Tab-separated table of C-alpha atoms in Angstrom:
chain	number	residue	atom	x	y	z
A	1	MET	CA	237.244	212.967	86.635
A	2	PHE	CA	234.126	215.816	84.629
A	3	VAL	CA	230.147	213.873	85.593
A	4	ASN	CA	227.518	215.554	84.150
A	5	GLU	CA	223.777	213.632	84.099
A	6	GLU	CA	224.143	213.242	80.417
A	7	ALA	CA	227.998	211.650	80.574
A	8	LYS	CA	230.639	211.545	82.680
A	9	ILE	CA	234.705	211.650	81.453
A	10	VAL	CA	236.593	208.499	82.196
A	11	SER	CA	239.422	209.001	80.853
A	12	SER	CA	241.376	211.842	78.936
A	13	LYS	CA	244.067	210.153	78.035
A	14	PRO	CA	242.783	207.660	76.295
A	15	SER	CA	240.015	208.909	75.586
A	16	ILE	CA	236.810	207.590	77.361
A	17	SER	CA	233.491	208.620	77.877
A	18	TRP	CA	229.866	207.173	78.967
A	19	VAL	CA	226.931	208.447	77.235
A	20	SER	CA	223.527	208.899	77.592
A	21	THR	CA	221.272	207.795	75.188
A	22	ASP	CA	219.945	210.950	74.983
A	23	LEU	CA	223.185	212.307	73.773
A	24	LEU	CA	222.649	209.459	70.576
A	25	GLU	CA	221.857	211.375	67.357
A	26	ASP	CA	222.695	209.532	63.629
A	27	ARG	CA	225.891	208.991	64.821
A	28	ILE	CA	228.023	207.033	67.183
A	29	ASP	CA	232.380	206.901	66.993
A	30	SER	CA	234.188	206.980	69.411
A	31	PHE	CA	235.479	210.591	67.746
A	32	THR	CA	231.672	212.902	68.967
A	33	PHE	CA	232.362	212.399	72.327
A	34	LYS	CA	235.937	212.853	73.592
A	35	ASP	CA	236.467	214.505	76.721
A	36	TYR	CA	237.133	218.196	75.128
A	37	ILE	CA	234.166	217.403	72.774
A	38	ILE	CA	231.737	217.203	75.309
A	39	GLU	CA	232.898	219.992	78.436
A	40	ASN	CA	232.270	222.289	75.489
A	41	ASP	CA	228.812	220.726	75.289
A	42	LYS	CA	228.167	221.643	78.772
A	43	LEU	CA	229.502	225.247	77.907
A	44	PHE	CA	227.407	226.224	76.076
A	45	SER	CA	224.107	223.846	77.279
A	46	SER	CA	225.378	226.333	80.745
A	47	MET	CA	225.062	229.390	79.066
A	48	ASN	CA	222.368	231.548	78.398
A	49	ASN	CA	222.063	233.886	74.502
A	50	VAL	CA	222.917	230.574	73.208
A	51	VAL	CA	221.120	228.803	69.781
A	52	GLU	CA	221.408	226.741	66.429
A	53	LEU	CA	223.473	227.603	63.428
A	54	LYS	CA	219.636	227.145	61.981
A	55	ASP	CA	218.206	230.218	63.089
A	56	LEU	CA	220.397	232.535	61.587
A	57	LEU	CA	220.833	231.674	58.814
A	58	VAL	CA	218.552	232.600	55.366
A	59	LYS	CA	221.448	230.659	52.898
A	60	ASN	CA	223.672	226.737	53.931
A	61	HIS	CA	224.042	224.817	51.169
A	62	ARG	CA	227.873	223.526	49.668
A	63	GLY	CA	228.505	225.366	46.019
A	64	LYS	CA	228.530	223.032	42.693
A	65	GLY	CA	231.360	222.179	40.538
A	66	LEU	CA	231.912	224.184	38.126
A	67	THR	CA	232.872	224.099	34.310
A	68	SER	CA	236.040	226.134	34.982
A	69	ASN	CA	237.663	228.174	31.155
A	70	PRO	CA	241.102	230.269	31.878
A	71	ASN	CA	239.498	232.692	29.151
A	72	GLY	CA	236.728	234.082	32.427
A	73	LYS	CA	236.692	236.880	34.835
A	74	ILE	CA	234.332	235.288	37.310
A	75	PRO	CA	236.311	233.554	40.563
A	76	ASN	CA	235.471	230.011	41.240
A	77	LEU	CA	236.540	230.139	44.861
A	78	LYS	CA	237.358	226.570	46.848
A	79	VAL	CA	239.202	224.962	49.170
A	80	ARG	CA	243.035	226.079	48.856
A	81	ASN	CA	241.688	229.533	48.917
A	82	ILE	CA	240.563	230.239	52.250
A	83	THR	CA	242.581	230.316	54.399
A	84	ASN	CA	241.762	232.060	57.554
A	85	ASN	CA	242.762	234.781	56.304
A	86	GLY	CA	240.664	236.636	54.070
A	87	ILE	CA	239.992	234.746	51.160
A	88	ASN	CA	243.334	233.716	48.002
A	89	LEU	CA	242.626	234.977	44.717
A	90	GLU	CA	246.685	234.398	44.453
A	91	ASP	CA	245.521	230.612	42.972
A	92	VAL	CA	241.695	230.720	41.386
A	93	ASP	CA	240.120	228.837	38.915
A	94	LEU	CA	237.713	231.015	36.927
A	95	ILE	CA	234.201	230.164	34.606
A	96	ASP	CA	232.337	232.555	31.947
A	97	GLU	CA	228.698	234.399	32.170
A	98	ASN	CA	226.897	231.352	30.316
A	99	GLU	CA	228.713	229.045	33.766
A	100	PHE	CA	227.917	231.839	35.795
A	101	GLU	CA	223.840	232.127	35.161
A	102	LYS	CA	223.473	227.995	34.744
A	103	ASN	CA	224.728	227.582	38.522
A	104	LYS	CA	222.595	230.044	40.900
A	105	THR	CA	223.047	228.301	43.718
A	106	ALA	CA	226.350	228.571	43.980
A	107	HIS	CA	226.678	232.665	43.949
A	108	VAL	CA	227.850	233.962	46.753
A	109	LYS	CA	227.342	237.481	47.789
A	110	LYS	CA	228.590	240.057	49.991
A	111	GLY	CA	229.417	239.408	53.479
A	112	ASP	CA	228.823	235.933	52.750
A	113	VAL	CA	230.760	233.449	54.819
A	114	LEU	CA	232.643	230.787	52.854
A	115	LEU	CA	233.654	227.171	55.296
A	116	ALA	CA	235.818	224.287	53.761
A	117	VAL	CA	233.905	221.586	54.341
A	118	THR	CA	235.831	219.047	52.911
A	119	GLY	CA	239.816	217.836	53.440
A	120	VAL	CA	241.773	217.423	55.621
A	121	GLY	CA	244.510	219.880	55.984
A	122	SER	CA	241.908	222.448	55.559
A	123	LEU	CA	238.225	221.015	56.593
A	124	GLY	CA	237.782	224.239	59.275
A	125	LYS	CA	238.795	226.891	57.614
A	126	VAL	CA	236.841	229.578	57.612
A	127	ASP	CA	237.204	233.521	55.841
A	128	LEU	CA	234.242	237.008	54.533
A	129	TYR	CA	233.309	237.385	51.743
A	130	TRP	CA	233.626	241.002	50.879
A	131	SER	CA	233.681	241.838	47.559
A	132	GLU	CA	230.322	243.734	44.771
A	133	LYS	CA	232.448	241.401	42.341
A	134	LYS	CA	230.848	237.990	40.899
A	135	ALA	CA	231.985	234.637	42.257
A	136	THR	CA	231.109	231.467	43.337
A	137	VAL	CA	232.432	228.583	45.210
A	138	ASP	CA	232.381	225.313	43.977
A	139	GLY	CA	230.874	221.336	45.874
A	140	HIS	CA	233.696	221.498	49.538
A	141	VAL	CA	233.125	225.164	50.054
A	142	ASN	CA	229.447	225.422	52.503
A	143	ILE	CA	228.151	229.078	51.751
A	144	LEU	CA	226.191	230.405	54.931
A	145	ARG	CA	224.421	233.577	55.332
A	146	THR	CA	222.839	235.488	58.182
A	147	ASN	CA	219.618	237.042	58.586
A	148	GLU	CA	219.437	240.255	60.515
A	149	LYS	CA	219.808	238.254	63.762
A	150	CYS	CA	223.595	237.483	62.954
A	151	ASP	CA	226.511	239.233	61.990
A	152	SER	CA	228.594	238.065	59.575
A	153	GLY	CA	231.560	239.152	61.499
A	154	TYR	CA	230.593	238.503	63.866
A	155	LEU	CA	229.691	234.472	62.676
A	156	ARG	CA	232.925	234.163	60.278
A	157	SER	CA	235.113	235.069	64.568
A	158	PHE	CA	232.663	232.189	65.823
A	159	LEU	CA	233.925	229.626	63.477
A	160	HIS	CA	237.413	230.535	63.749
A	161	SER	CA	237.917	230.164	67.498
A	162	LYS	CA	238.760	228.037	69.395
A	163	TYR	CA	234.858	227.010	70.386
A	164	GLY	CA	233.635	227.060	66.850
A	165	GLN	CA	236.483	224.654	65.523
A	166	ILE	CA	235.227	221.381	67.617
A	167	PHE	CA	231.453	222.526	66.683
A	168	ILE	CA	232.723	222.090	63.571
A	169	GLN	CA	235.014	218.828	64.784
A	170	LYS	CA	232.716	217.428	66.307
A	171	TYR	CA	229.973	216.832	63.395
A	172	THR	CA	232.699	216.120	60.570
A	173	ILE	CA	233.022	212.082	59.251
A	174	GLY	CA	235.281	210.258	57.719
A	175	SER	CA	239.331	209.512	58.336
A	176	THR	CA	242.512	210.135	56.539
A	177	GLY	CA	241.008	209.713	53.763
A	178	GLN	CA	238.803	212.228	53.430
A	179	THR	CA	237.235	214.725	56.166
A	180	GLU	CA	233.404	215.757	55.636
A	181	LEU	CA	230.952	217.949	56.749
A	182	TYR	CA	227.664	218.058	55.498
A	183	SER	CA	225.343	221.121	55.929
A	184	SER	CA	222.602	219.507	57.732
A	185	ASP	CA	225.662	218.633	60.929
A	186	ILE	CA	226.917	222.782	60.217
A	187	ALA	CA	222.744	223.734	61.289
A	188	LYS	CA	222.599	222.051	64.677
A	189	PHE	CA	226.710	224.443	66.276
A	190	LYS	CA	225.723	226.150	68.524
A	191	ILE	CA	226.504	229.989	68.874
A	192	TYR	CA	226.634	232.261	71.514
A	193	LEU	CA	224.895	235.542	70.351
A	194	PRO	CA	225.901	238.774	72.097
A	195	ASN	CA	223.850	241.986	71.659
A	196	MET	CA	224.254	243.600	67.649
A	197	ASN	CA	226.368	246.486	70.059
A	198	ILE	CA	229.674	243.489	70.431
A	199	GLN	CA	229.061	241.658	67.983
A	200	GLN	CA	229.368	244.576	64.793
A	201	TYR	CA	232.252	244.910	66.932
A	202	ILE	CA	233.872	242.664	66.720
A	203	GLY	CA	232.396	242.030	62.874
A	204	ASN	CA	233.959	245.291	62.094
A	205	LYS	CA	237.535	244.491	62.950
A	206	VAL	CA	237.106	241.101	60.212
A	207	ARG	CA	235.736	244.306	57.846
A	208	LYS	CA	238.502	246.063	58.470
A	209	ALA	CA	240.339	243.309	57.858
A	210	GLU	CA	238.891	243.201	54.708
A	211	GLU	CA	239.630	246.492	53.522
A	212	LEU	CA	243.496	246.279	54.752
A	213	ARG	CA	243.768	243.456	52.793
A	214	GLU	CA	241.945	245.808	49.314
A	215	GLU	CA	244.403	248.179	49.778
A	216	ALA	CA	247.612	245.965	50.091
A	217	LYS	CA	245.800	244.439	47.230
A	218	GLN	CA	246.019	248.209	44.976
A	219	LEU	CA	249.431	249.199	45.690
A	220	MET	CA	250.120	244.926	44.736
A	221	SER	CA	248.490	246.531	41.636
A	222	GLN	CA	250.381	248.958	41.172
A	223	VAL	CA	254.023	247.146	41.477
A	224	TYR	CA	253.105	244.779	38.596
A	225	GLU	CA	252.626	247.859	36.217
A	226	LEU	CA	255.218	249.737	37.208
A	227	ILE	CA	257.673	246.078	35.927
A	228	ASN	CA	255.275	246.656	32.911
A	229	ILE	CA	256.241	249.619	32.263
A	230	HIS	CA	259.647	249.184	32.978
A	231	PHE	CA	259.999	245.652	30.599
A	232	SER	CA	257.716	247.264	28.038
A	233	LEU	CA	256.467	243.492	28.247
A	234	ASP	CA	252.466	243.923	27.660
A	235	SER	CA	254.227	245.113	24.476
A	236	PHE	CA	256.491	241.977	23.859
A	237	GLU	CA	253.465	239.312	25.126
A	238	ASN	CA	251.577	241.339	22.093
A	239	GLU	CA	255.309	239.792	19.983
A	240	ILE	CA	255.372	236.392	21.009
A	241	LYS	CA	252.210	235.546	20.808
A	242	ASP	CA	252.104	233.298	18.185
A	243	ASN	CA	254.110	230.588	21.563
A	244	TYR	CA	256.871	230.055	19.217
A	245	LYS	CA	257.696	225.591	19.768
A	246	TYR	CA	261.740	226.076	18.600
A	247	ASP	CA	263.755	228.422	16.852
A	248	PHE	CA	267.545	228.411	15.286
A	249	VAL	CA	269.587	229.248	18.129
A	250	SER	CA	273.485	231.251	18.114
A	251	SER	CA	276.335	228.670	19.696
A	252	ASN	CA	276.305	232.344	22.268
A	253	TYR	CA	274.229	231.376	23.888
A	254	LEU	CA	274.855	227.691	24.029
A	255	GLU	CA	276.169	226.618	27.744
A	256	ASP	CA	276.429	222.915	29.397
A	257	ARG	CA	273.244	221.827	29.198
A	258	LEU	CA	271.061	221.036	25.953
A	259	ASP	CA	267.032	220.526	26.278
A	260	ALA	CA	264.216	222.280	24.937
A	261	GLU	CA	263.107	223.914	28.377
A	262	TYR	CA	267.326	225.601	28.588
A	263	TYR	CA	267.039	227.161	25.031
A	264	ASP	CA	263.454	228.395	25.112
A	265	PRO	CA	263.125	230.626	22.138
A	266	ASN	CA	260.525	232.664	23.863
A	267	LEU	CA	263.014	233.768	26.744
A	268	ILE	CA	266.469	233.861	24.634
A	269	LYS	CA	263.588	236.897	22.725
A	270	LEU	CA	263.005	238.176	25.681
A	271	PHE	CA	266.670	238.908	26.446
A	272	THR	CA	267.142	240.061	23.195
A	273	HIS	CA	263.822	242.790	23.533
A	274	LEU	CA	265.463	243.368	27.036
A	275	SER	CA	268.970	244.009	25.580
A	276	LYS	CA	267.683	246.087	23.092
A	277	MET	CA	266.531	248.345	25.118
A	278	GLY	CA	269.359	248.979	26.818
A	279	PHE	CA	269.276	247.118	29.743
A	280	LYS	CA	271.974	245.285	31.828
A	281	PHE	CA	271.875	242.382	33.882
A	282	VAL	CA	272.966	240.538	36.887
A	283	ASN	CA	273.485	237.033	37.790
A	284	LEU	CA	271.469	236.551	40.905
A	285	GLY	CA	274.945	234.803	43.080
A	286	ASN	CA	276.669	238.055	42.063
A	287	VAL	CA	274.409	240.326	44.157
A	288	SER	CA	273.884	238.135	47.344
A	289	ARG	CA	275.578	237.219	50.520
A	290	MET	CA	274.432	233.469	50.900
A	291	VAL	CA	272.919	230.693	49.025
A	292	PHE	CA	271.730	228.301	50.698
A	293	THR	CA	269.206	225.207	51.502
A	294	GLY	CA	266.735	225.273	54.236
A	295	GLU	CA	267.040	222.827	56.852
A	296	ASN	CA	266.209	219.412	57.628
A	297	VAL	CA	263.898	219.269	60.241
A	298	GLU	CA	263.571	216.253	62.746
A	299	SER	CA	259.806	215.560	63.169
A	300	THR	CA	260.473	214.670	67.235
A	301	TRP	CA	262.213	218.437	67.150
A	302	ILE	CA	258.433	220.134	66.823
A	303	ALA	CA	256.454	221.639	69.829
A	304	PRO	CA	253.640	223.553	70.197
A	305	ASP	CA	255.009	225.559	72.984
A	306	LYS	CA	258.541	226.529	71.294
A	307	LYS	CA	258.687	230.229	69.326
A	308	VAL	CA	260.119	229.348	66.035
A	309	PRO	CA	258.713	229.207	63.137
A	310	LEU	CA	259.592	226.778	60.488
A	311	ILE	CA	258.444	227.784	56.984
A	312	TYR	CA	257.460	225.515	54.523
A	313	ILE	CA	257.274	225.526	50.651
A	314	GLY	CA	253.024	225.852	51.234
A	315	ASN	CA	253.721	228.997	53.491
A	316	LEU	CA	255.035	230.753	50.071
A	317	GLU	CA	251.955	232.099	49.582
A	318	GLY	CA	251.799	235.326	46.290
A	319	TYR	CA	255.117	237.525	47.433
A	320	PHE	CA	255.424	236.919	51.090
A	321	VAL	CA	256.721	234.256	53.479
A	322	ILE	CA	253.891	233.170	54.940
A	323	PRO	CA	255.099	231.516	58.548
A	324	SER	CA	253.736	229.038	59.872
A	325	ASP	CA	250.860	229.134	63.430
A	326	SER	CA	250.936	225.937	64.395
A	327	GLU	CA	254.468	225.069	64.032
A	328	PHE	CA	257.022	225.946	65.769
A	329	ILE	CA	260.245	224.271	66.786
A	330	ASP	CA	263.582	224.919	69.424
A	331	GLU	CA	266.587	226.077	67.903
A	332	ASN	CA	268.640	224.892	69.853
A	333	ASN	CA	267.984	221.993	67.835
A	334	VAL	CA	269.073	223.354	64.726
A	335	ARG	CA	271.928	222.336	63.523
A	336	ASN	CA	273.428	225.140	61.240
A	337	TRP	CA	272.026	228.414	62.416
A	338	GLU	CA	273.650	230.626	59.610
A	339	LYS	CA	272.493	228.302	56.851
A	340	SER	CA	268.152	228.202	58.308
A	341	PHE	CA	267.359	230.631	59.768
A	342	ALA	CA	265.198	233.485	57.339
A	343	GLU	CA	265.865	237.184	58.045
A	344	PHE	CA	263.797	240.608	57.112
A	345	GLY	CA	264.746	240.756	53.534
A	346	ASP	CA	265.447	236.294	52.496
A	347	ILE	CA	264.041	235.325	49.076
A	348	LEU	CA	262.556	231.919	48.565
A	349	PHE	CA	262.007	229.402	46.428
A	350	ALA	CA	260.180	226.225	46.199
A	351	SER	CA	263.096	224.090	45.252
A	352	ARG	CA	260.800	220.898	44.601
A	353	GLY	CA	257.622	220.296	43.047
A	354	SER	CA	255.679	220.485	40.279
A	355	LEU	CA	255.982	223.322	37.906
A	356	ASP	CA	253.752	224.989	39.115
A	357	CYS	CA	255.059	225.267	42.304
A	358	LEU	CA	257.624	226.245	41.258
A	359	ILE	CA	257.564	229.518	39.224
A	360	ASN	CA	254.234	231.055	41.786
A	361	ARG	CA	256.356	229.368	45.617
A	362	ILE	CA	259.150	231.702	45.320
A	363	SER	CA	257.816	235.399	48.269
A	364	VAL	CA	260.144	237.405	50.144
A	365	TYR	CA	260.881	236.687	54.249
A	366	PHE	CA	259.258	241.153	55.285
A	367	ASP	CA	258.850	240.401	59.055
A	368	GLU	CA	261.562	242.370	60.927
A	369	ASP	CA	260.721	240.702	64.207
A	370	LYS	CA	261.000	237.691	64.035
A	371	LYS	CA	262.836	234.901	62.137
A	372	GLY	CA	262.167	231.565	61.226
A	373	VAL	CA	263.531	227.861	59.724
A	374	ILE	CA	263.146	227.645	56.197
A	375	THR	CA	262.827	223.259	55.372
A	376	SER	CA	264.789	221.465	53.538
A	377	ASN	CA	262.752	221.383	50.418
A	378	ILE	CA	263.509	225.821	50.599
A	379	ILE	CA	266.375	227.358	49.170
A	380	ALA	CA	266.843	231.230	50.075
A	381	VAL	CA	269.187	233.734	49.149
A	382	ARG	CA	269.959	236.746	50.425
A	383	LEU	CA	271.231	239.979	48.420
A	384	ASP	CA	273.343	242.566	48.979
A	385	GLN	CA	271.205	245.213	50.103
A	386	ASN	CA	273.797	247.870	48.862
A	387	LEU	CA	273.928	246.156	45.312
A	388	ILE	CA	270.844	245.603	44.662
A	389	ARG	CA	266.751	246.047	46.163
A	390	THR	CA	264.693	242.620	47.407
A	391	GLY	CA	261.785	244.090	46.840
A	392	TYR	CA	262.574	244.962	42.894
A	393	VAL	CA	264.287	241.595	42.640
A	394	ILE	CA	261.372	239.297	43.641
A	395	SER	CA	258.672	241.567	41.502
A	396	VAL	CA	260.401	240.751	38.520
A	397	LEU	CA	260.818	236.896	39.644
A	398	LYS	CA	257.355	237.208	39.805
A	399	SER	CA	257.290	238.637	35.657
A	400	ILE	CA	257.777	236.451	32.618
A	401	ILE	CA	261.059	237.650	33.203
A	402	GLY	CA	261.466	235.285	36.536
A	403	THR	CA	258.925	232.933	35.407
A	404	TYR	CA	260.617	231.984	32.085
A	405	GLN	CA	264.544	231.490	33.566
A	406	ILE	CA	262.557	229.151	36.134
A	407	ILE	CA	261.328	227.379	34.103
A	408	LYS	CA	264.277	227.702	32.376
A	409	HIS	CA	266.619	226.707	35.481
A	410	SER	CA	264.117	223.432	36.712
A	411	TRP	CA	264.632	219.749	36.265
A	412	GLY	CA	263.213	216.760	35.535
A	413	VAL	CA	259.724	215.383	34.424
A	414	ALA	CA	256.953	214.997	36.451
A	415	GLN	CA	258.670	216.224	39.801
A	416	LYS	CA	260.513	219.236	39.210
A	417	GLY	CA	263.478	219.932	40.997
A	418	LEU	CA	266.483	223.895	41.619
A	419	THR	CA	269.400	223.940	42.605
A	420	ALA	CA	271.070	226.686	44.538
A	421	ASN	CA	273.407	226.621	41.477
A	422	ASP	CA	270.659	227.097	39.621
A	423	VAL	CA	268.583	230.016	42.005
A	424	SER	CA	272.365	232.052	41.255
A	425	LYS	CA	272.141	231.670	37.637
A	426	ILE	CA	269.320	233.785	37.107
A	427	VAL	CA	269.502	237.179	35.664
A	428	ILE	CA	267.992	240.599	37.313
A	429	PRO	CA	267.635	243.234	34.623
A	430	LEU	CA	268.654	246.400	36.489
A	431	LEU	CA	266.607	249.705	37.537
A	432	GLN	CA	268.237	252.634	37.967
A	433	ILE	CA	268.323	252.314	42.591
A	434	ASN	CA	265.460	254.581	43.298
A	435	GLU	CA	263.422	252.727	41.300
A	436	GLN	CA	264.038	250.267	42.662
A	437	LEU	CA	263.100	251.910	46.337
A	438	GLU	CA	259.754	253.177	44.657
A	439	ILE	CA	258.545	249.761	44.003
A	440	GLU	CA	260.335	248.171	47.224
A	441	GLU	CA	258.255	250.817	48.915
A	442	LYS	CA	254.937	249.146	47.985
A	443	LEU	CA	255.495	245.988	48.807
A	444	ILE	CA	256.822	246.787	51.880
A	445	GLN	CA	253.226	248.959	52.357
A	446	SER	CA	251.624	246.281	51.215
A	447	PHE	CA	252.813	243.820	53.851
A	448	LYS	CA	252.076	245.632	56.848
A	449	LYS	CA	248.287	245.862	55.894
A	450	LEU	CA	248.650	242.220	55.573
A	451	GLN	CA	249.922	241.795	58.891
A	452	GLU	CA	248.036	244.754	60.679
A	453	ALA	CA	244.516	242.411	58.575
A	454	LYS	CA	246.154	239.081	60.211
A	455	LYS	CA	246.599	240.472	63.325
A	456	LEU	CA	242.050	241.860	63.516
A	457	ILE	CA	241.543	238.672	62.836
A	458	ASN	CA	243.340	237.242	65.043
A	459	GLU	CA	241.509	239.608	68.181
A	460	ALA	CA	238.255	238.514	66.307
A	461	LYS	CA	238.964	235.064	66.941
A	462	GLN	CA	240.159	236.577	71.013
A	463	ASP	CA	237.145	239.124	71.395
A	464	VAL	CA	234.738	235.631	70.682
A	465	GLU	CA	237.357	233.583	73.442
A	466	ASP	CA	236.758	236.041	75.539
A	467	LEU	CA	233.020	236.276	75.303
A	468	ILE	CA	232.843	233.127	76.139
A	469	GLU	CA	235.457	232.921	79.016
A	470	GLY	CA	233.678	236.237	80.782
A	471	LYS	CA	236.802	238.197	80.240
A	472	PHE	CA	235.920	240.576	77.244
A	473	ASP	CA	235.698	243.976	78.157
A	474	GLU	CA	232.528	245.656	76.261
A	475	SER	CA	234.726	249.548	77.534
A	476	LYS	CA	236.435	248.223	74.903
A	477	ILE	CA	232.945	249.290	72.242
A	478	SER	CA	233.240	252.233	72.105
A	479	GLU	CA	236.540	253.335	70.974
A	480	GLY	CA	235.748	251.201	67.629
A	481	VAL	CA	238.281	249.467	65.408
């Protein structure tokens, strides 16, 4: 039992507390006074150098819902773009210059801390905007702009820490249907504020992580450019800009399926274009050691103290698989070892979802240190690296060559699907092995930079927790980041 002058924790399970009326604010609910929230409040009340967040901010409000324009150039960041590991610009809505100028309160600038404030599973995610480029945020993202007393990278790390997350949980309202965190409540957060040298040391880790992410992005741009150059895809896309809706199909192309998507005129024109360039082709099934579907994971297998991460469709982010940081299983529960674990070089496909999901959720597993268990809505392709390189194949799949074929082989109406057999039929044009290796090396270097960035983000978070717990080693500051 924990007791102080204002609160008494009677029981943790179930959570029962007695609280003084002095602690009651403008809301009364059981969640606000859970045992760990009361203990967190007590901790911050007992510490020196604790201030309210409102005293560290010059800007604290949400963005706005803006009108998207597919021809726009300016990102409008949403909750899905806030990841805790850097802002994701792979799937971003765009607005035009006119919409940007009309909505100045939604503008973000370099150094702003962006906090997701709506939605179960997303609320509480936080990132640092570290770019000179124009951008806005929508009404489900809160902009936090610090004054000279607080390093913005430090604030981002504090909010990411377990202590910052407890304040976020304390002030979140709503049920599982819709949760919200308001700017007026964010202002009440208690922040431990060390001297500026320590703040900057921690903040520099976040900024270095953002620089590494930008370097990784540049490498990915080079990969994209190499694929376009090798296959003259830009010139081909100009040829088909009229977007043909129908065409005559030679009997040579007919297979055991008859529908419009399967014989998309643009796909046929694409492979005619590649054939005229002299490329040879292989089916994925013919250059793979295995093509298999993942494990039907049972909820009872999941435990936070286990070591094998789960890989869901949502973990297929961009080019690279990002395994779950929170859901792990006991490997002894896995029924089929050979067809459950993703290993270095495996390409993973979403097998259920919208068409956009099937097109965008194709990623490569580049983690050499550990394996992850793939779930049943994922198809894995394990290539024979002596025949074709993984980094090259994923780059082709991410181009229009892969996109058109996913459209071709998917089936269903609102909910689309792919089978292992469908994936095996996907065709890859062949480059020389040295050209494949050049592309793959850029991908691997990009992945390593992203991993180093993630490591720095986690170190910064841990530094904040060590500070609050009295375990931070100040001698590290002289070493720099």
